[in-house]
Amino acid sequence: MSVSVSVSVSVSVSVAVQQANFSVADEYAALSQNPQCGAVVTFSGLVRELADTQLQAMTLEHYPSMTERALHDIGQQALSRWQLGAVRIIHRVGRLTPNEQIVFVGIASAHRDAAFAAAQFIMDYLKNQAPLWKKEHTAAGDYWVEAKTTDQAAIKRWL
C-alpha cells in the first residue's frame, strides 16, 4: 500500500528598506533553511568609486511604503517566472560611503539555473523600477544620478 502526500508550500517575498547595514552571512543562513532547495544565490552590491569622480558619499532617498511595495512586486514577478523557495531583497537608504553595502538579493531554489536567473531579473528590474533616488557627493560637488542606458538595456532581455 502506498500513500501519496501532497504538501503545499507558500513562498513569500521578504523585503526590507533600511538604513542599517545587513549581514550577508545571516541572510544566507536564513535562505538555507528549506531542505527542498539545493541552490542559494546571493548578490550584494557595494557603493563604488567611479573612475571619473572622487565619490565621498551617496545619499539614497525613497518614498516609504511605495519603495517596499515596488520591491515586493518585483520579487513576486520573479516567483511567477521561476520555481523558487525563498526571495529576500534588502535595499539601504540614507548616506552611504564607498565600499558600504547598498543592496542584497538572495534567492533559494531547488536548482541553480532558476536561482541565478531570478537574482539577475530582480537586480535588473530593481535598477529600473524601484522608486529610489541617488545623489552622489563628490569633490567636484553633489548631483543626482541619472538612469543609465546600460541598465535600461538590461531589462529588455526579460520582456
Short mmCIF file of N, CA and C in Angstrom, two decimals:
data_model
loop_
_atom_site.label_atom_id
_atom_site.label_comp_id
_atom_site.label_asym_id
_atom_site.label_seq_id
_atom_site.Cartn_x
_atom_site.Cartn_y
_atom_site.Cartn_z
N MET A 1 0.85 -1.17 0.00
CA MET A 1 0.00 0.00 0.00
C MET A 1 0.90 1.24 0.00
N SER A 2 0.63 2.16 -0.91
CA SER A 2 1.40 3.40 -0.94
C SER A 2 0.48 4.57 -0.59
N VAL A 3 1.07 5.53 0.04
CA VAL A 3 0.35 6.71 0.45
C VAL A 3 0.98 7.91 -0.24
N SER A 4 0.16 8.71 -0.87
CA SER A 4 0.63 9.91 -1.53
C SER A 4 0.28 11.11 -0.67
N VAL A 5 1.27 11.91 -0.40
CA VAL A 5 1.06 13.10 0.40
C VAL A 5 1.41 14.32 -0.44
N SER A 6 0.52 15.25 -0.49
CA SER A 6 0.76 16.49 -1.21
C SER A 6 0.97 17.61 -0.21
N VAL A 7 2.08 18.30 -0.34
CA VAL A 7 2.39 19.39 0.57
C VAL A 7 2.41 20.69 -0.23
N SER A 8 1.65 21.63 0.22
CA SER A 8 1.62 22.94 -0.43
C SER A 8 2.47 23.90 0.40
N VAL A 9 3.49 24.44 -0.21
CA VAL A 9 4.37 25.36 0.48
C VAL A 9 4.17 26.75 -0.11
N SER A 10 3.88 27.69 0.76
CA SER A 10 3.70 29.06 0.32
C SER A 10 5.06 29.76 0.36
N VAL A 11 5.43 30.34 -0.75
CA VAL A 11 6.69 31.07 -0.84
C VAL A 11 6.36 32.55 -0.81
N SER A 12 7.01 33.26 0.09
CA SER A 12 6.77 34.69 0.17
C SER A 12 8.03 35.46 -0.20
N VAL A 13 7.82 36.69 -0.51
CA VAL A 13 8.92 37.60 -0.82
C VAL A 13 9.15 38.44 0.43
N SER A 14 10.38 38.43 0.91
CA SER A 14 10.75 39.22 2.08
C SER A 14 11.53 40.44 1.61
N VAL A 15 11.06 41.63 2.03
CA VAL A 15 11.65 42.89 1.58
C VAL A 15 11.95 43.76 2.79
N ALA A 16 13.09 44.45 2.74
CA ALA A 16 13.42 45.44 3.76
C ALA A 16 14.08 46.64 3.09
N VAL A 17 13.62 47.82 3.44
CA VAL A 17 14.28 49.05 3.05
C VAL A 17 14.69 49.69 4.36
N GLN A 18 16.01 49.88 4.53
CA GLN A 18 16.50 50.24 5.85
C GLN A 18 17.78 51.05 5.76
N GLN A 19 18.07 51.78 6.83
CA GLN A 19 19.34 52.50 6.92
C GLN A 19 20.44 51.58 7.44
N ALA A 20 20.09 50.65 8.29
CA ALA A 20 21.08 49.77 8.93
C ALA A 20 21.73 48.84 7.92
N ASN A 21 22.96 48.49 8.20
CA ASN A 21 23.68 47.51 7.39
C ASN A 21 23.03 46.14 7.59
N PHE A 22 23.43 45.18 6.78
CA PHE A 22 22.92 43.82 6.89
C PHE A 22 24.09 42.85 6.87
N SER A 23 23.84 41.66 7.35
CA SER A 23 24.85 40.60 7.37
C SER A 23 24.55 39.61 6.26
N VAL A 24 25.45 39.51 5.28
CA VAL A 24 25.28 38.55 4.20
C VAL A 24 25.24 37.14 4.78
N ALA A 25 26.07 36.86 5.78
CA ALA A 25 26.10 35.53 6.39
C ALA A 25 24.76 35.18 7.03
N ASP A 26 24.16 36.13 7.74
CA ASP A 26 22.86 35.88 8.37
C ASP A 26 21.77 35.67 7.32
N GLU A 27 21.81 36.47 6.26
CA GLU A 27 20.81 36.34 5.20
C GLU A 27 20.96 34.98 4.50
N TYR A 28 22.21 34.58 4.23
CA TYR A 28 22.46 33.28 3.61
C TYR A 28 21.94 32.16 4.50
N ALA A 29 22.21 32.24 5.79
CA ALA A 29 21.75 31.21 6.73
C ALA A 29 20.23 31.09 6.71
N ALA A 30 19.54 32.22 6.66
CA ALA A 30 18.07 32.19 6.62
C ALA A 30 17.57 31.58 5.32
N LEU A 31 18.23 31.89 4.21
CA LEU A 31 17.81 31.34 2.91
C LEU A 31 18.09 29.85 2.80
N SER A 32 19.01 29.35 3.60
CA SER A 32 19.44 27.94 3.51
C SER A 32 18.58 26.98 4.33
N GLN A 33 17.49 27.44 4.88
CA GLN A 33 16.69 26.62 5.79
C GLN A 33 15.75 25.63 5.11
N ASN A 34 15.46 25.82 3.83
CA ASN A 34 14.49 24.96 3.14
C ASN A 34 15.22 23.73 2.59
N PRO A 35 14.91 22.53 3.12
CA PRO A 35 15.61 21.33 2.65
C PRO A 35 15.29 20.93 1.21
N GLN A 36 14.26 21.55 0.60
CA GLN A 36 13.93 21.27 -0.79
C GLN A 36 14.73 22.14 -1.76
N CYS A 37 15.49 23.08 -1.21
CA CYS A 37 16.28 23.98 -2.05
C CYS A 37 17.74 23.53 -2.07
N GLY A 38 18.24 23.27 -3.26
CA GLY A 38 19.62 22.85 -3.42
C GLY A 38 20.53 23.97 -3.88
N ALA A 39 19.98 25.17 -4.03
CA ALA A 39 20.78 26.30 -4.50
C ALA A 39 20.39 27.56 -3.75
N VAL A 40 21.39 28.31 -3.35
CA VAL A 40 21.19 29.64 -2.80
C VAL A 40 22.13 30.57 -3.56
N VAL A 41 21.57 31.58 -4.19
CA VAL A 41 22.34 32.57 -4.91
C VAL A 41 22.14 33.90 -4.20
N THR A 42 23.24 34.57 -3.90
CA THR A 42 23.14 35.89 -3.28
C THR A 42 23.93 36.90 -4.09
N PHE A 43 23.45 38.11 -4.05
CA PHE A 43 24.15 39.24 -4.65
C PHE A 43 24.16 40.35 -3.63
N SER A 44 25.33 40.93 -3.41
CA SER A 44 25.45 42.08 -2.54
C SER A 44 26.15 43.18 -3.31
N GLY A 45 25.47 44.30 -3.48
CA GLY A 45 26.05 45.43 -4.19
C GLY A 45 26.66 46.41 -3.21
N LEU A 46 27.78 47.00 -3.64
CA LEU A 46 28.51 47.95 -2.81
C LEU A 46 28.52 49.32 -3.46
N VAL A 47 28.62 50.36 -2.65
CA VAL A 47 28.85 51.70 -3.17
C VAL A 47 30.27 51.69 -3.70
N ARG A 48 30.42 52.10 -4.95
CA ARG A 48 31.75 52.06 -5.55
C ARG A 48 32.16 53.43 -6.05
N GLU A 49 33.45 53.62 -6.09
CA GLU A 49 34.02 54.83 -6.65
C GLU A 49 34.13 54.65 -8.14
N LEU A 50 33.70 55.63 -8.89
CA LEU A 50 33.82 55.59 -10.34
C LEU A 50 35.12 56.26 -10.75
N ALA A 51 35.66 55.84 -11.86
CA ALA A 51 36.96 56.33 -12.32
C ALA A 51 37.00 57.84 -12.50
N ASP A 52 35.91 58.45 -12.93
CA ASP A 52 35.92 59.87 -13.25
C ASP A 52 35.42 60.77 -12.12
N THR A 53 35.13 60.21 -10.96
CA THR A 53 34.68 61.02 -9.82
C THR A 53 35.47 60.62 -8.58
N GLN A 54 35.49 61.51 -7.64
CA GLN A 54 36.05 61.20 -6.33
C GLN A 54 34.86 61.14 -5.38
N LEU A 55 34.20 60.00 -5.39
CA LEU A 55 32.99 59.84 -4.58
C LEU A 55 33.33 59.86 -3.10
N GLN A 56 32.68 60.76 -2.40
CA GLN A 56 32.84 60.84 -0.95
C GLN A 56 31.72 60.09 -0.24
N ALA A 57 30.53 60.18 -0.82
CA ALA A 57 29.36 59.52 -0.23
C ALA A 57 28.23 59.52 -1.25
N MET A 58 27.20 58.75 -0.94
CA MET A 58 26.00 58.70 -1.76
C MET A 58 24.81 58.74 -0.80
N THR A 59 23.81 59.52 -1.15
CA THR A 59 22.59 59.55 -0.35
C THR A 59 21.48 58.94 -1.18
N LEU A 60 20.80 57.97 -0.59
CA LEU A 60 19.67 57.32 -1.26
C LEU A 60 18.39 57.75 -0.57
N GLU A 61 17.45 58.25 -1.37
CA GLU A 61 16.15 58.66 -0.86
C GLU A 61 15.08 57.77 -1.46
N HIS A 62 13.95 57.66 -0.74
CA HIS A 62 12.85 56.82 -1.21
C HIS A 62 11.54 57.32 -0.59
N TYR A 63 10.44 56.80 -1.12
CA TYR A 63 9.14 57.02 -0.53
C TYR A 63 8.78 55.77 0.26
N PRO A 64 8.75 55.89 1.60
CA PRO A 64 8.40 54.70 2.40
C PRO A 64 7.06 54.11 1.95
N SER A 65 6.96 52.86 2.04
CA SER A 65 5.84 52.00 1.62
C SER A 65 5.76 51.87 0.10
N MET A 66 5.98 52.93 -0.65
CA MET A 66 5.98 52.83 -2.11
C MET A 66 7.18 51.99 -2.57
N THR A 67 8.32 52.24 -1.99
CA THR A 67 9.53 51.50 -2.37
C THR A 67 9.40 50.04 -1.97
N GLU A 68 8.94 49.79 -0.75
CA GLU A 68 8.76 48.41 -0.29
C GLU A 68 7.79 47.66 -1.20
N ARG A 69 6.71 48.32 -1.56
CA ARG A 69 5.70 47.70 -2.43
C ARG A 69 6.29 47.39 -3.81
N ALA A 70 7.08 48.31 -4.35
CA ALA A 70 7.70 48.08 -5.66
C ALA A 70 8.68 46.91 -5.61
N LEU A 71 9.50 46.83 -4.56
CA LEU A 71 10.44 45.71 -4.42
C LEU A 71 9.69 44.39 -4.25
N HIS A 72 8.62 44.42 -3.48
CA HIS A 72 7.80 43.22 -3.30
C HIS A 72 7.22 42.77 -4.63
N ASP A 73 6.71 43.71 -5.41
CA ASP A 73 6.13 43.37 -6.72
C ASP A 73 7.18 42.76 -7.65
N ILE A 74 8.40 43.29 -7.62
CA ILE A 74 9.48 42.73 -8.44
C ILE A 74 9.78 41.30 -7.99
N GLY A 75 9.82 41.08 -6.70
CA GLY A 75 10.02 39.72 -6.19
C GLY A 75 8.90 38.78 -6.58
N GLN A 76 7.67 39.28 -6.56
CA GLN A 76 6.52 38.47 -6.97
C GLN A 76 6.61 38.10 -8.45
N GLN A 77 7.09 39.03 -9.27
CA GLN A 77 7.28 38.73 -10.69
C GLN A 77 8.29 37.61 -10.87
N ALA A 78 9.34 37.62 -10.07
CA ALA A 78 10.33 36.53 -10.14
C ALA A 78 9.69 35.20 -9.75
N LEU A 79 8.86 35.22 -8.71
CA LEU A 79 8.16 34.00 -8.28
C LEU A 79 7.25 33.45 -9.37
N SER A 80 6.68 34.35 -10.17
CA SER A 80 5.78 33.89 -11.22
C SER A 80 6.54 33.30 -12.42
N ARG A 81 7.83 33.61 -12.53
CA ARG A 81 8.63 33.12 -13.66
C ARG A 81 9.40 31.84 -13.33
N TRP A 82 9.84 31.69 -12.09
CA TRP A 82 10.68 30.54 -11.71
C TRP A 82 10.14 29.89 -10.45
N GLN A 83 10.45 28.62 -10.28
CA GLN A 83 10.08 27.91 -9.05
C GLN A 83 11.15 28.21 -8.01
N LEU A 84 10.78 29.00 -7.04
CA LEU A 84 11.72 29.46 -6.03
C LEU A 84 11.25 29.04 -4.64
N GLY A 85 12.21 28.88 -3.76
CA GLY A 85 11.89 28.52 -2.38
C GLY A 85 11.87 29.71 -1.44
N ALA A 86 12.62 30.76 -1.79
CA ALA A 86 12.65 31.96 -0.96
C ALA A 86 13.23 33.12 -1.78
N VAL A 87 12.71 34.32 -1.49
CA VAL A 87 13.21 35.54 -2.12
C VAL A 87 13.41 36.57 -1.01
N ARG A 88 14.60 37.15 -0.97
CA ARG A 88 14.91 38.18 0.03
C ARG A 88 15.56 39.36 -0.68
N ILE A 89 14.99 40.56 -0.48
CA ILE A 89 15.53 41.77 -1.06
C ILE A 89 15.71 42.80 0.05
N ILE A 90 16.92 43.35 0.14
CA ILE A 90 17.21 44.42 1.10
C ILE A 90 17.82 45.57 0.32
N HIS A 91 17.33 46.77 0.55
CA HIS A 91 17.95 47.95 -0.04
C HIS A 91 18.14 48.98 1.05
N ARG A 92 19.34 49.49 1.14
CA ARG A 92 19.63 50.51 2.14
C ARG A 92 19.32 51.90 1.60
N VAL A 93 19.01 52.80 2.51
CA VAL A 93 18.77 54.20 2.19
C VAL A 93 19.57 55.04 3.18
N GLY A 94 19.63 56.34 2.88
CA GLY A 94 20.41 57.23 3.73
C GLY A 94 21.77 57.49 3.11
N ARG A 95 22.68 57.96 3.92
CA ARG A 95 24.02 58.32 3.44
C ARG A 95 24.96 57.12 3.58
N LEU A 96 25.57 56.74 2.47
CA LEU A 96 26.49 55.61 2.42
C LEU A 96 27.81 56.07 1.81
N THR A 97 28.89 55.44 2.24
CA THR A 97 30.22 55.79 1.73
C THR A 97 30.76 54.63 0.90
N PRO A 98 31.82 54.88 0.11
CA PRO A 98 32.38 53.81 -0.73
C PRO A 98 32.70 52.54 0.08
N ASN A 99 32.40 51.42 -0.56
CA ASN A 99 32.58 50.05 -0.03
C ASN A 99 31.50 49.63 0.96
N GLU A 100 30.55 50.49 1.27
CA GLU A 100 29.45 50.05 2.12
C GLU A 100 28.45 49.26 1.28
N GLN A 101 27.81 48.30 1.92
CA GLN A 101 26.77 47.52 1.24
C GLN A 101 25.56 48.40 0.99
N ILE A 102 24.98 48.23 -0.21
CA ILE A 102 23.82 49.05 -0.57
C ILE A 102 22.59 48.19 -0.86
N VAL A 103 22.81 46.98 -1.41
CA VAL A 103 21.68 46.14 -1.80
C VAL A 103 22.04 44.67 -1.61
N PHE A 104 21.02 43.88 -1.29
CA PHE A 104 21.17 42.43 -1.18
C PHE A 104 19.98 41.78 -1.87
N VAL A 105 20.27 40.80 -2.70
CA VAL A 105 19.24 39.96 -3.29
C VAL A 105 19.64 38.52 -3.02
N GLY A 106 18.75 37.77 -2.41
CA GLY A 106 19.01 36.37 -2.13
C GLY A 106 17.87 35.51 -2.63
N ILE A 107 18.24 34.42 -3.28
CA ILE A 107 17.26 33.50 -3.86
C ILE A 107 17.61 32.08 -3.43
N ALA A 108 16.62 31.35 -2.97
CA ALA A 108 16.78 29.92 -2.73
C ALA A 108 15.85 29.19 -3.70
N SER A 109 16.37 28.12 -4.30
CA SER A 109 15.61 27.37 -5.29
C SER A 109 16.10 25.93 -5.30
N ALA A 110 15.30 25.06 -5.85
CA ALA A 110 15.73 23.67 -5.99
C ALA A 110 16.92 23.56 -6.93
N HIS A 111 16.98 24.44 -7.92
CA HIS A 111 18.03 24.35 -8.94
C HIS A 111 18.73 25.69 -9.15
N ARG A 112 20.02 25.64 -9.47
CA ARG A 112 20.83 26.86 -9.60
C ARG A 112 20.39 27.75 -10.76
N ASP A 113 19.97 27.16 -11.88
CA ASP A 113 19.59 27.99 -13.02
C ASP A 113 18.49 28.98 -12.65
N ALA A 114 17.47 28.50 -11.96
CA ALA A 114 16.37 29.38 -11.56
C ALA A 114 16.85 30.43 -10.56
N ALA A 115 17.72 30.04 -9.64
CA ALA A 115 18.21 30.98 -8.63
C ALA A 115 19.05 32.09 -9.27
N PHE A 116 19.97 31.72 -10.17
CA PHE A 116 20.79 32.73 -10.85
C PHE A 116 19.91 33.66 -11.69
N ALA A 117 19.02 33.10 -12.48
CA ALA A 117 18.17 33.91 -13.35
C ALA A 117 17.29 34.86 -12.53
N ALA A 118 16.70 34.36 -11.46
CA ALA A 118 15.82 35.19 -10.64
C ALA A 118 16.59 36.34 -10.00
N ALA A 119 17.80 36.08 -9.54
CA ALA A 119 18.61 37.14 -8.93
C ALA A 119 18.95 38.22 -9.95
N GLN A 120 19.33 37.82 -11.15
CA GLN A 120 19.63 38.81 -12.20
C GLN A 120 18.38 39.59 -12.60
N PHE A 121 17.27 38.89 -12.74
CA PHE A 121 16.00 39.53 -13.07
C PHE A 121 15.65 40.60 -12.03
N ILE A 122 15.74 40.23 -10.76
CA ILE A 122 15.39 41.17 -9.69
C ILE A 122 16.30 42.39 -9.72
N MET A 123 17.60 42.18 -9.88
CA MET A 123 18.51 43.33 -9.92
C MET A 123 18.23 44.22 -11.13
N ASP A 124 17.99 43.62 -12.29
CA ASP A 124 17.69 44.43 -13.48
C ASP A 124 16.44 45.27 -13.28
N TYR A 125 15.39 44.65 -12.74
CA TYR A 125 14.15 45.38 -12.53
C TYR A 125 14.29 46.40 -11.39
N LEU A 126 15.02 46.05 -10.36
CA LEU A 126 15.23 46.96 -9.25
C LEU A 126 15.93 48.24 -9.74
N LYS A 127 16.96 48.07 -10.56
CA LYS A 127 17.70 49.24 -11.07
C LYS A 127 16.82 50.14 -11.93
N ASN A 128 15.79 49.59 -12.54
CA ASN A 128 14.95 50.35 -13.46
C ASN A 128 13.62 50.80 -12.87
N GLN A 129 13.08 50.06 -11.93
CA GLN A 129 11.71 50.33 -11.50
C GLN A 129 11.53 50.70 -10.03
N ALA A 130 12.54 50.49 -9.23
CA ALA A 130 12.38 50.82 -7.80
C ALA A 130 12.44 52.34 -7.62
N PRO A 131 11.49 52.89 -6.89
CA PRO A 131 11.49 54.34 -6.66
C PRO A 131 12.53 54.73 -5.60
N LEU A 132 13.78 54.76 -6.04
CA LEU A 132 14.91 55.16 -5.22
C LEU A 132 15.68 56.23 -5.99
N TRP A 133 16.13 57.25 -5.27
CA TRP A 133 16.87 58.33 -5.91
C TRP A 133 18.23 58.44 -5.25
N LYS A 134 19.27 58.53 -6.11
CA LYS A 134 20.64 58.55 -5.62
C LYS A 134 21.28 59.91 -5.90
N LYS A 135 21.84 60.48 -4.87
CA LYS A 135 22.62 61.72 -5.02
C LYS A 135 24.06 61.39 -4.65
N GLU A 136 24.97 61.67 -5.57
CA GLU A 136 26.39 61.43 -5.31
C GLU A 136 27.03 62.72 -4.79
N HIS A 137 27.85 62.56 -3.78
CA HIS A 137 28.59 63.66 -3.18
C HIS A 137 30.06 63.46 -3.55
N THR A 138 30.59 64.35 -4.39
CA THR A 138 31.95 64.21 -4.89
C THR A 138 32.77 65.45 -4.53
N ALA A 139 34.06 65.36 -4.78
CA ALA A 139 34.94 66.51 -4.55
C ALA A 139 34.52 67.70 -5.42
N ALA A 140 33.93 67.42 -6.58
CA ALA A 140 33.51 68.48 -7.51
C ALA A 140 32.11 69.00 -7.21
N GLY A 141 31.39 68.38 -6.31
CA GLY A 141 30.04 68.83 -5.99
C GLY A 141 29.06 67.66 -5.89
N ASP A 142 27.81 67.99 -5.65
CA ASP A 142 26.75 66.99 -5.49
C ASP A 142 25.88 66.98 -6.73
N TYR A 143 25.39 65.79 -7.10
CA TYR A 143 24.48 65.71 -8.23
C TYR A 143 23.63 64.44 -8.12
N TRP A 144 22.43 64.51 -8.72
CA TRP A 144 21.53 63.36 -8.76
C TRP A 144 21.98 62.43 -9.88
N VAL A 145 21.94 61.15 -9.64
CA VAL A 145 22.36 60.15 -10.62
C VAL A 145 21.23 59.91 -11.60
N GLU A 146 21.54 59.99 -12.87
CA GLU A 146 20.57 59.73 -13.94
C GLU A 146 20.49 58.23 -14.22
N ALA A 147 19.38 57.79 -14.79
CA ALA A 147 19.24 56.39 -15.22
C ALA A 147 20.28 56.09 -16.29
N LYS A 148 20.87 54.90 -16.20
CA LYS A 148 21.91 54.50 -17.16
C LYS A 148 21.28 53.73 -18.32
N THR A 149 21.76 54.01 -19.51
CA THR A 149 21.25 53.29 -20.68
C THR A 149 21.57 51.80 -20.60
N THR A 150 22.69 51.45 -19.96
CA THR A 150 23.03 50.02 -19.82
C THR A 150 22.03 49.31 -18.92
N ASP A 151 21.54 49.98 -17.89
CA ASP A 151 20.51 49.39 -17.01
C ASP A 151 19.20 49.23 -17.79
N GLN A 152 18.87 50.25 -18.57
CA GLN A 152 17.63 50.19 -19.35
C GLN A 152 17.71 49.09 -20.41
N ALA A 153 18.87 48.87 -21.00
CA ALA A 153 19.04 47.82 -21.99
C ALA A 153 18.97 46.44 -21.34
N ALA A 154 19.48 46.32 -20.11
CA ALA A 154 19.49 45.02 -19.44
C ALA A 154 18.08 44.48 -19.18
N ILE A 155 17.15 45.36 -18.95
CA ILE A 155 15.78 44.93 -18.63
C ILE A 155 15.07 44.35 -19.87
N LYS A 156 15.52 44.73 -21.06
CA LYS A 156 14.87 44.28 -22.29
C LYS A 156 14.97 42.77 -22.49
N ARG A 157 16.00 42.15 -21.94
CA ARG A 157 16.13 40.69 -22.15
C ARG A 157 15.04 39.90 -21.43
N TRP A 158 14.34 40.54 -20.49
CA TRP A 158 13.29 39.83 -19.75
C TRP A 158 11.91 40.03 -20.34
N LEU A 159 11.79 40.89 -21.35
CA LEU A 159 10.47 41.17 -21.93
C LEU A 159 10.04 40.09 -22.89
#
